[in-house]
Amino acid sequence: MTPSIRRKLEALAERHEEIGLLLSQPDVHADNTRFRELSQEYAQLEPVTRSLREHAQAERELVETRAMLGDPELREMATDDVRRLEQRLLDLDGELQLLLLPKDPRDQANLYLEVRAGAGGDEAALFAGDLFRMYLRYAEGRRWHVEILSEHAGEHGGYKEIVARIEGNGAYSQLKFESGTHCVKRVPVTESQGRVHTSTATVAVLPELDEIEDITINPADLKTDTFRASGAGGQHVNKTDSAIRITHLPTGTVVECQEERSQHKNRARAMSLLKARLLDAERSKQSAEQAEERRLQVGTGDRSQRIRTYRYKDNLVTDHRIGLNLYSLTEIMQGDLGELIDTLTREHQADQLQALGNV
């Protein structure tokens, strides 16, 4: 552990102790908002303080154990304990450095998932459908709730575009690295000559925030259209203009929601999606300006970048951002995204740690 990192950790431990004293003050108890904010900060700092305490204890034990190496009767036992304590310190170093990384306040948010067909015609729409089902199965495996907000089917299957809301604990933290252009190389079902085609689809993962203070929308900048929701039939379908389409005139951003029977609910969901898209566009612009100095283009939300290729002939999935090759395409398309997501997360944390060490 570098001296600078140790100083930062000790400062957080001191802040944890300070908050503990503040929480015992009557004036803090009387202010519900401040008490809640301090309690949340105290809980967030608790793992840092606990690990730092364990690290200090392991350091003391290691010094004492090394002093026993000079005793012939205790040397063998002490040697094993020294190895154990050294490994324990290494593990705690890793834990503490990860705890020091800045938390993304969006990580626990629900999200909007948007999948659109790119280049490749009908095959691109089919691929977009395959990608959406991949994410749907991943979400189902984690028992997240998926709500389709709008969909435009391809002529021969799949989707030209599909937008869904995913609700679940830590949903955004798990899928935030999926934004980008996905490329598929395979023989389409419509190909009679057996030739491999290349098609693309774009994925956008947008966090749904309870309060988006960064984006202010002028009602005069909005054009709202109502239309009758399409569906499989039933007494509520095609009888009222409950579906909503909102156009943000300055940017040309268009959002739709037609899944709710209530026009009011569809309007609220569409406005939430519009805010998420506008905020994501602003963050993507800022990230693009910073990206030139970064080796790893993870989490920038830049959908112009090809992030992954799916090669069906070789059963191979390649993530181009980190040079990862996984020969398990079949399992991945069935929603087994664990190894992909874990590896991307570790690479992102490694970049953060490198930046932290340079501060």
Coordinates of N, CA, C and O in Angstrom, one line a residue, residues 9 57 129 321 333:
L9 N -7.0 6.5 3.3 CA -7.8 5.6 4.1 C -7.9 6.0 5.5 O -9.0 5.9 6.1
Q57 N -4.1 -4.7 12.7 CA -3.9 -5.9 13.6 C -3.0 -6.9 12.9 O -2.1 -7.5 13.6
G129 N -32.8 -8.8 -32.0 CA -33.7 -9.6 -31.2 C -33.0 -10.6 -30.4 O -33.3 -10.9 -29.2
R321 N -12.6 -4.0 -26.3 CA -12.0 -3.0 -25.3 C -10.9 -3.6 -24.5 O -10.0 -2.9 -24.1
M333 N -25.2 -16.2 -25.3 CA -26.5 -15.8 -25.9 C -27.7 -16.4 -25.2 O -28.8 -15.9 -25.3

